Coordinates of C-alpha atoms in Angstrom, one line a residue:
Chain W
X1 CA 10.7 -24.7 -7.2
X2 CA 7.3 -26.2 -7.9
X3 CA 4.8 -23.8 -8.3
X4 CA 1.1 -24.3 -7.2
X5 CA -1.5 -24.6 -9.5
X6 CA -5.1 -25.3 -8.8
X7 CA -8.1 -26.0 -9.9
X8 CA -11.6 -26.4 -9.9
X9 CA -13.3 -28.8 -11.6
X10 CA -15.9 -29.4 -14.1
X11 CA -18.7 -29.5 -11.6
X12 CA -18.1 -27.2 -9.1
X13 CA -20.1 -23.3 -9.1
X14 CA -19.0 -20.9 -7.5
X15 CA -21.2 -17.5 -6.9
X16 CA -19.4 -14.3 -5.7
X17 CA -15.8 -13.1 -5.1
X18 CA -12.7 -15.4 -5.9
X19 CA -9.8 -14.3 -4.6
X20 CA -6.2 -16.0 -4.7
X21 CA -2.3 -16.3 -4.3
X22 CA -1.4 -18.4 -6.3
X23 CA -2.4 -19.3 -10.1
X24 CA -5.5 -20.9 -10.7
X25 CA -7.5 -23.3 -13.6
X26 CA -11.1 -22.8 -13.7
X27 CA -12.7 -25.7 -15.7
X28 CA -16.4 -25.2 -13.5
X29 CA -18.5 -21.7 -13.9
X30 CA -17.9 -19.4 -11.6
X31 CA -20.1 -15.8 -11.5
X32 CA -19.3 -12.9 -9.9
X33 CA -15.9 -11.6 -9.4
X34 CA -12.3 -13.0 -10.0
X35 CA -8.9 -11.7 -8.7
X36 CA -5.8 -13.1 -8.6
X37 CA -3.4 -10.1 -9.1
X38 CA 0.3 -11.5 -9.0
X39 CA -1.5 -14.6 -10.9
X40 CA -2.0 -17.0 -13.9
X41 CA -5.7 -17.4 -14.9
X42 CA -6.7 -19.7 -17.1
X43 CA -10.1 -20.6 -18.2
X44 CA -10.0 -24.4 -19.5
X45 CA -12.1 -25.6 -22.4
X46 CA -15.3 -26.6 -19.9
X47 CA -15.0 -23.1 -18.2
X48 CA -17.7 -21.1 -18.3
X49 CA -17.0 -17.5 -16.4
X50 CA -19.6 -14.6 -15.8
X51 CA -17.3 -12.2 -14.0
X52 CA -15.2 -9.5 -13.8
X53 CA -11.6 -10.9 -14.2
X54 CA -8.5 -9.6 -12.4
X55 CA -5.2 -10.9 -12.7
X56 CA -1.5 -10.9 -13.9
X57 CA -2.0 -13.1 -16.9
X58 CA -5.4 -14.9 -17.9
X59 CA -5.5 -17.5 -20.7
X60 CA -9.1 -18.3 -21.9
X61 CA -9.8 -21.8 -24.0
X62 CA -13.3 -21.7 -22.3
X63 CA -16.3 -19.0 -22.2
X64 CA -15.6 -15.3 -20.8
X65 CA -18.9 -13.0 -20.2
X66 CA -17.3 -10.2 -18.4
X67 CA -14.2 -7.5 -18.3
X68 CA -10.6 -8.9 -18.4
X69 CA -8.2 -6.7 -16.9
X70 CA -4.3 -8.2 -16.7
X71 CA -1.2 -6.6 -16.0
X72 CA 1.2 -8.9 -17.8
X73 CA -1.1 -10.6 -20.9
X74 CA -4.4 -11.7 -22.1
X75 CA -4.7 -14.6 -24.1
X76 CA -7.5 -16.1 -25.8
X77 CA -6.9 -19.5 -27.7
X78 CA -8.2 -21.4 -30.4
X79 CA -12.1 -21.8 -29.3
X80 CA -12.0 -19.8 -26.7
X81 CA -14.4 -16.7 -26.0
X82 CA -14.7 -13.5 -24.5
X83 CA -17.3 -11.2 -24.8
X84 CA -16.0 -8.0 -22.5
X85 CA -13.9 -5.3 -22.8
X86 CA -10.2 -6.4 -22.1
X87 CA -7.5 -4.1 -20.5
X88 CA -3.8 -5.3 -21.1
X89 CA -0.4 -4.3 -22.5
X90 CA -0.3 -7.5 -24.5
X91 CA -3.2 -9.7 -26.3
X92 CA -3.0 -12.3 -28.5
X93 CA -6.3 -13.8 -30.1
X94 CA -6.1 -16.7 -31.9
X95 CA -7.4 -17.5 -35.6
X96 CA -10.8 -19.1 -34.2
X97 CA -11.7 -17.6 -31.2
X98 CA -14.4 -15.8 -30.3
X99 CA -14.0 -11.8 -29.2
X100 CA -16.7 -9.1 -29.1
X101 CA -16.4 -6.0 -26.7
X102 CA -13.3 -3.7 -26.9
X103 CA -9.0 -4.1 -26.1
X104 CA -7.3 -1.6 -24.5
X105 CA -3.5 -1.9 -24.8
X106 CA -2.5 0.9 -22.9
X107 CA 1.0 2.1 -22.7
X108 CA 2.9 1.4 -19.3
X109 CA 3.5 4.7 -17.5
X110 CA 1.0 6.8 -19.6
X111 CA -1.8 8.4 -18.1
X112 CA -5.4 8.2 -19.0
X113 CA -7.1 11.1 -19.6
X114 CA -9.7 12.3 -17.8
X115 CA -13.1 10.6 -19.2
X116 CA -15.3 12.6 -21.6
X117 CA -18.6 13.9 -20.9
X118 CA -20.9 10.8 -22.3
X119 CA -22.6 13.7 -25.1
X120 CA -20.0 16.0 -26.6
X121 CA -21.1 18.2 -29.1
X122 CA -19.7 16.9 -32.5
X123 CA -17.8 19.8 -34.3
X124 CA -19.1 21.2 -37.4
X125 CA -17.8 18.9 -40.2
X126 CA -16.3 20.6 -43.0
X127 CA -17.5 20.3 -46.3
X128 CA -16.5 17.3 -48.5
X129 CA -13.6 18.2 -50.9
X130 CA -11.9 15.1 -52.9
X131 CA -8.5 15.4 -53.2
X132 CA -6.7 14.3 -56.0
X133 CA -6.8 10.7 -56.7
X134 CA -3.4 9.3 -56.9
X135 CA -2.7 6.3 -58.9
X136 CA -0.5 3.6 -56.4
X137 CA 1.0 0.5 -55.7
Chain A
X1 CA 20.3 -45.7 -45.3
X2 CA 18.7 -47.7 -48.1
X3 CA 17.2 -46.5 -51.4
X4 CA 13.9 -47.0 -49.8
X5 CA 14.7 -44.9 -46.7
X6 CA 15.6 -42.1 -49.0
X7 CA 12.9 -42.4 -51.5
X8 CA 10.6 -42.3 -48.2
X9 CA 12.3 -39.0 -46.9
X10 CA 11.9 -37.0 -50.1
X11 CA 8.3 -37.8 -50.3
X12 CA 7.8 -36.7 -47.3
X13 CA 9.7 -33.3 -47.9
X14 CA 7.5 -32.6 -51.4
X15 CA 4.4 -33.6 -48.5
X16 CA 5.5 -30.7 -46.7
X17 CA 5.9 -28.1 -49.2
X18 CA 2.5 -27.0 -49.7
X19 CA 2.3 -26.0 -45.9
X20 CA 5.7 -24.6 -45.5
X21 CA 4.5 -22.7 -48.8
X22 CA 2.1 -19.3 -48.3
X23 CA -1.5 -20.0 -49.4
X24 CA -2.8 -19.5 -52.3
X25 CA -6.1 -18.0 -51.3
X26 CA -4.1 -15.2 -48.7
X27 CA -2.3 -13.0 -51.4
X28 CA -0.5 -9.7 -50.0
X29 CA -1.2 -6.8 -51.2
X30 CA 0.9 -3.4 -51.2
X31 CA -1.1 -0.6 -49.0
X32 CA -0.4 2.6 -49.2
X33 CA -3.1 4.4 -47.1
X34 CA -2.5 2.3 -43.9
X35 CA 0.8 4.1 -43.4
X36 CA -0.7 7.3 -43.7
X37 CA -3.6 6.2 -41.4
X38 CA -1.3 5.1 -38.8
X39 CA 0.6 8.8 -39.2
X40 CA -2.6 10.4 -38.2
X41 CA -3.0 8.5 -34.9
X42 CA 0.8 8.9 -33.9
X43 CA 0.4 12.1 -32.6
X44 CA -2.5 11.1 -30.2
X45 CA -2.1 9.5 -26.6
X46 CA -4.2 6.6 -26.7
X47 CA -5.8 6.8 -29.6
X48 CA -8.8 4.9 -29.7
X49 CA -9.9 2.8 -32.8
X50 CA -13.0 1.2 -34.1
X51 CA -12.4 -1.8 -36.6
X52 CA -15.4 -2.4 -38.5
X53 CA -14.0 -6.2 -39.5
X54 CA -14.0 -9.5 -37.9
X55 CA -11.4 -9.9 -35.2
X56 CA -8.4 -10.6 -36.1
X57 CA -5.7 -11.4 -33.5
X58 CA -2.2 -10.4 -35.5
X59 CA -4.4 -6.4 -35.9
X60 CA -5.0 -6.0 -32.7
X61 CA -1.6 -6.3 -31.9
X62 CA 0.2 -4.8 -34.6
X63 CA -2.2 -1.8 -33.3
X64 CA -1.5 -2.2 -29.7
X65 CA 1.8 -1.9 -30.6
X66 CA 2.3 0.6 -32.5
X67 CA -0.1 2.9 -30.6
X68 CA -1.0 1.6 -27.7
X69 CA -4.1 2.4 -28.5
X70 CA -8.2 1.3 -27.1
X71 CA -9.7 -1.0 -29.8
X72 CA -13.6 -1.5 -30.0
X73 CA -13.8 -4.4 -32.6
X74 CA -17.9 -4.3 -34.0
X75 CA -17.9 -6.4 -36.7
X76 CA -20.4 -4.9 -39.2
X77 CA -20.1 -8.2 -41.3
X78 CA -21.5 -10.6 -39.0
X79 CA -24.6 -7.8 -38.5
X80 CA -25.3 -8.3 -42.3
X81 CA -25.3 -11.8 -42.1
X82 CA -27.2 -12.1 -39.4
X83 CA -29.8 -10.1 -41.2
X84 CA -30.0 -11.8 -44.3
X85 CA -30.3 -15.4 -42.6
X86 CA -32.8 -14.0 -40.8
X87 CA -34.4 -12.9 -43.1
X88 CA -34.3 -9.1 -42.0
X89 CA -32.4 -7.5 -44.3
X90 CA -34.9 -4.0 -44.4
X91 CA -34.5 -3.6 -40.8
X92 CA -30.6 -3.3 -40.7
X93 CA -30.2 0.4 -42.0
X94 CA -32.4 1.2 -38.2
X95 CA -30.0 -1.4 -36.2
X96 CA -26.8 0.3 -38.1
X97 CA -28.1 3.9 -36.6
X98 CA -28.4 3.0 -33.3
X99 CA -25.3 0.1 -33.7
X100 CA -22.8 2.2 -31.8
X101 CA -22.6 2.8 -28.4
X102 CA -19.7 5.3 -28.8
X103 CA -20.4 8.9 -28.0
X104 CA -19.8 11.5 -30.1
X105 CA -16.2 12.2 -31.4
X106 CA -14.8 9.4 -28.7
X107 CA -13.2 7.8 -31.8
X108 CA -9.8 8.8 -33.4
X109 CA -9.6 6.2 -36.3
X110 CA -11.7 3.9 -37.9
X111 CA -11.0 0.8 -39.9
X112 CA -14.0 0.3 -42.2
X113 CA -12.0 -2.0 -44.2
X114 CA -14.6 -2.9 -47.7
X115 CA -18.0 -3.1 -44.9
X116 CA -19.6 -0.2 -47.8
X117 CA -19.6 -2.3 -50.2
X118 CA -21.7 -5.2 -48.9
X119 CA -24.2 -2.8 -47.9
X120 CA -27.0 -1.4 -49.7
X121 CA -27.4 2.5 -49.7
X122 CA -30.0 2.9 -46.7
X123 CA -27.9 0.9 -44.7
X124 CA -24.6 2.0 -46.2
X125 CA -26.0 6.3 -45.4
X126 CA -27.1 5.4 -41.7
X127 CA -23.8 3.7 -41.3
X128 CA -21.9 6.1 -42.6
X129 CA -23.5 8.4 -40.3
X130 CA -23.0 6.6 -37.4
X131 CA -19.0 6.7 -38.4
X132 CA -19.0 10.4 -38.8
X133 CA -20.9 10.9 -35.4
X134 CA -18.3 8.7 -33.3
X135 CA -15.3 10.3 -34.8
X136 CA -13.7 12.9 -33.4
X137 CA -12.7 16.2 -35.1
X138 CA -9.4 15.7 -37.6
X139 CA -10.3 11.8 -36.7
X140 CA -9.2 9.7 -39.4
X141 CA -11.6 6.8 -41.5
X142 CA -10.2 4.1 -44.2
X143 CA -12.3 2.6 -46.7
X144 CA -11.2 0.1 -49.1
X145 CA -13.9 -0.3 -52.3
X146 CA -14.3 -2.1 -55.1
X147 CA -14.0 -1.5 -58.4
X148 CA -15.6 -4.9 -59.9
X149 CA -18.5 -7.2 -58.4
X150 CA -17.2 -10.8 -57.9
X151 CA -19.7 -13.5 -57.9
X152 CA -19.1 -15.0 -55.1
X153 CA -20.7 -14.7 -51.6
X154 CA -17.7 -13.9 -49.3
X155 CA -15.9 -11.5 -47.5
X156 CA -12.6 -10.6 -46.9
X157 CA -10.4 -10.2 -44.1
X158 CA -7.7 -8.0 -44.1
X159 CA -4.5 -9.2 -42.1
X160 CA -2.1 -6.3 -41.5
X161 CA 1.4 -7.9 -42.5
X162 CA 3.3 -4.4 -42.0
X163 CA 2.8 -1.0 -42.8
X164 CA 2.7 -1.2 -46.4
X165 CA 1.2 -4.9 -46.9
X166 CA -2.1 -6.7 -46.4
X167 CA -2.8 -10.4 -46.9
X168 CA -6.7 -10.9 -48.5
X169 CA -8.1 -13.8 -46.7
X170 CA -11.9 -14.6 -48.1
X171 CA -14.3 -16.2 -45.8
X172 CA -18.1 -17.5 -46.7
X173 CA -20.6 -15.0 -46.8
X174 CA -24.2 -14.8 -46.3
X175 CA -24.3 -12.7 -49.6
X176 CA -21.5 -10.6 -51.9
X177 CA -21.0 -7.3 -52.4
X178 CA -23.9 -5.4 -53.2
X179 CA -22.9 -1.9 -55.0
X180 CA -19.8 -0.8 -57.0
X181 CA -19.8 2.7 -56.0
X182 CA -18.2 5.4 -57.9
X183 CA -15.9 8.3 -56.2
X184 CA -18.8 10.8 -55.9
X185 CA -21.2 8.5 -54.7
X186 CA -18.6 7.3 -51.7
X187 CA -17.8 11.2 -50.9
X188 CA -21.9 11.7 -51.0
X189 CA -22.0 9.0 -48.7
X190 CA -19.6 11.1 -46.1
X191 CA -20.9 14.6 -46.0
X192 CA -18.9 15.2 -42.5
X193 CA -15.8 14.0 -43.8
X194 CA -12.9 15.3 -46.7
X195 CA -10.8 12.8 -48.3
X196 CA -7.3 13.2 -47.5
X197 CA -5.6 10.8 -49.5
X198 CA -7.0 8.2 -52.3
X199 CA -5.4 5.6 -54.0
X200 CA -5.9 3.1 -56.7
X201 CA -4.1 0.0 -56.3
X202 CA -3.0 -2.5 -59.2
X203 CA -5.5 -5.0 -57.1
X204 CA -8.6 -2.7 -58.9
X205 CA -9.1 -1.9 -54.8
X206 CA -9.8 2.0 -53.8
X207 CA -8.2 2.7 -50.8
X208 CA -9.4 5.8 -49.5
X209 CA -8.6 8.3 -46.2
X210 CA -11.6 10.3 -44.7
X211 CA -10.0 12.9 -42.6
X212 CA -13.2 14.6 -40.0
X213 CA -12.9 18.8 -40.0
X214 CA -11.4 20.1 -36.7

């Protein structure tokens, strides 16, 4: 069966909330909000994203300013750049690319826990104490 | 196929050596702490790490893997040599204290790989503060140090092979490392912290594991 890919092109910007069934190639810029759930995402080499990504697999050769979140993979190739925190089970980054925010790789089926209050009290550290220095390898 | 052909064909094999071949500049190293480290974040859900280094893709998922863990990558390196080119150098121990948007004790491990080193002590003590701060009781930190100052300007990133091996791969850097420092001095440096385990490798490289007080 052929499977539907499209795209938009190098020209076109888009401002606000994309949503789709089928998988999609962004080589424009598109700001705001991106969701294509059961979906393949990929950002080509002239794409240029400000947005909160959603989808089941996003592949990024372009620019990413924004969250990633994926259910299937994240994948950000040689050149490519995201600078966001990314939620997925599965990343690969590529020797060259460009990644600064956070990756959370979350086991399927486990829980997160309940968020932290933003100041907990730091414990009162023990006192330093070298242990024995072992000579290794 | 003629005599040609076949003198063609092997030259083209001893062409391809080199690259089949590992690189000469990305030696492995044996690691002993890093098995030890990775013991300590076992036990937690969802451990959440901070990696000090550059990104580097095969970590991230040798981590995710293995702990299914929440990685914040800050690379500290590419701070430093911002800095220097920019001629900034004495304001970097104030942008390491207020570098990390972390709160307190969110953090259950910390790769701070051979980032010490490069720094000098101002920057290295508000650093090394910020690292205690974000990591939680019984949290675990490893630091690799040096033992010698090479002359060149680079840094090194560390490329997880497996539990027990690391491949050194050195990259340009802005400057080199800036202080050998000796075991007290690095335990001075971590007043919040015990060291747990400590090893010296046949590479002259300290590896040592912080552990936080519960």
């Amino acid at each position: 069966m052929e499977k539907d890919i499209v795209n938009i092109g190098k020209s076109v910007v888009i401002k606000g909330e994309l949503n789709g069934s089928e998988d999609l190639t962004i080589e424009g810029h598109v700001e705001g909000t991106i969701q294509l759930r059961e979906h393949v995402l990929t950002i080509g080499p002239n794409g240029r994203i400000k947005a909160q990504v959603f989808a089941k697999a996003v592949i990024v050769l372009g620019e990413v300013t924004g969250n990633v979140t994926a259910t299937d993979k994240v994948d950000i190739r040689d050149n490519g750049s995201v600078d966001g925190d990314i939620v997925s089970p599965r990343v690969a980054i590529a020797e060259g690319a460009h990644f600064r925010g956070s990756v959370d790789m979350q086991r399927k089926g486990v829980q997160a826990p309940a968020a932290k209050p933003a100041s907990q009290a730091p414990a009162a550290s023990a006192p330093a104490a070298a242990a024995a220095q072992r000579v290794g390898a | 196929m003629g005599l040609l052909d076949r003198i063609a064909t092997r030259r083209l094999d001893a062409d391809a050596l080199p690259a089949l071949s590992a690189p000469a500049d990305e030696p492995i190293f044996a690691t002993k702490a890093l098995r030890k480290f990775l013991a300590s974040l076992t036990s937690r859900e969802m451990p959440v790490l901070l990696d000090l280094g550059p990104v580097v893709g095969s970590n991230v998922s040798f981590f995710g893997e293995q702990l299914g863990c929440k990685i914040f990558v800050e690379d500290i390196f590419a701070d430093v040599d911002r800095h220097v080119r920019e001629g900034r150098l004495d304001e970097l121990p104030a942008f390491l204290a207020r570098r990390f948007p972390q709160a307190d004790g969110e953090v259950d491990g910390i790769l701070c790989w051979d980032v010490i080193d490069h720094l000098e002590r101002a920057a290295a003590q508000a650093l090394a503060g910020q690292l205690t701060r974000v990591l939680r009781p019984d949290g675990a930190l490893l630091g690799f140090f040096g033992t010698a100052q090479p002359r060149e300007a680079r840094y090194t990133k560390y490329i997880i092979v497996d539990e027990v091996n690391l491949k050194h791969r050195a990259y340009p850097a802005a400057r080199g490392r800036q202080t050998i420092l000796l075991n007290r001095d690095i335990i001075r440096l971590f007043p919040g912290l015990r060291v747990s385990d400590s090893f010296l490798l046949q590479n002259n490289l300290r590896e040592i594991l912080f552990r936080k007080g519960s």
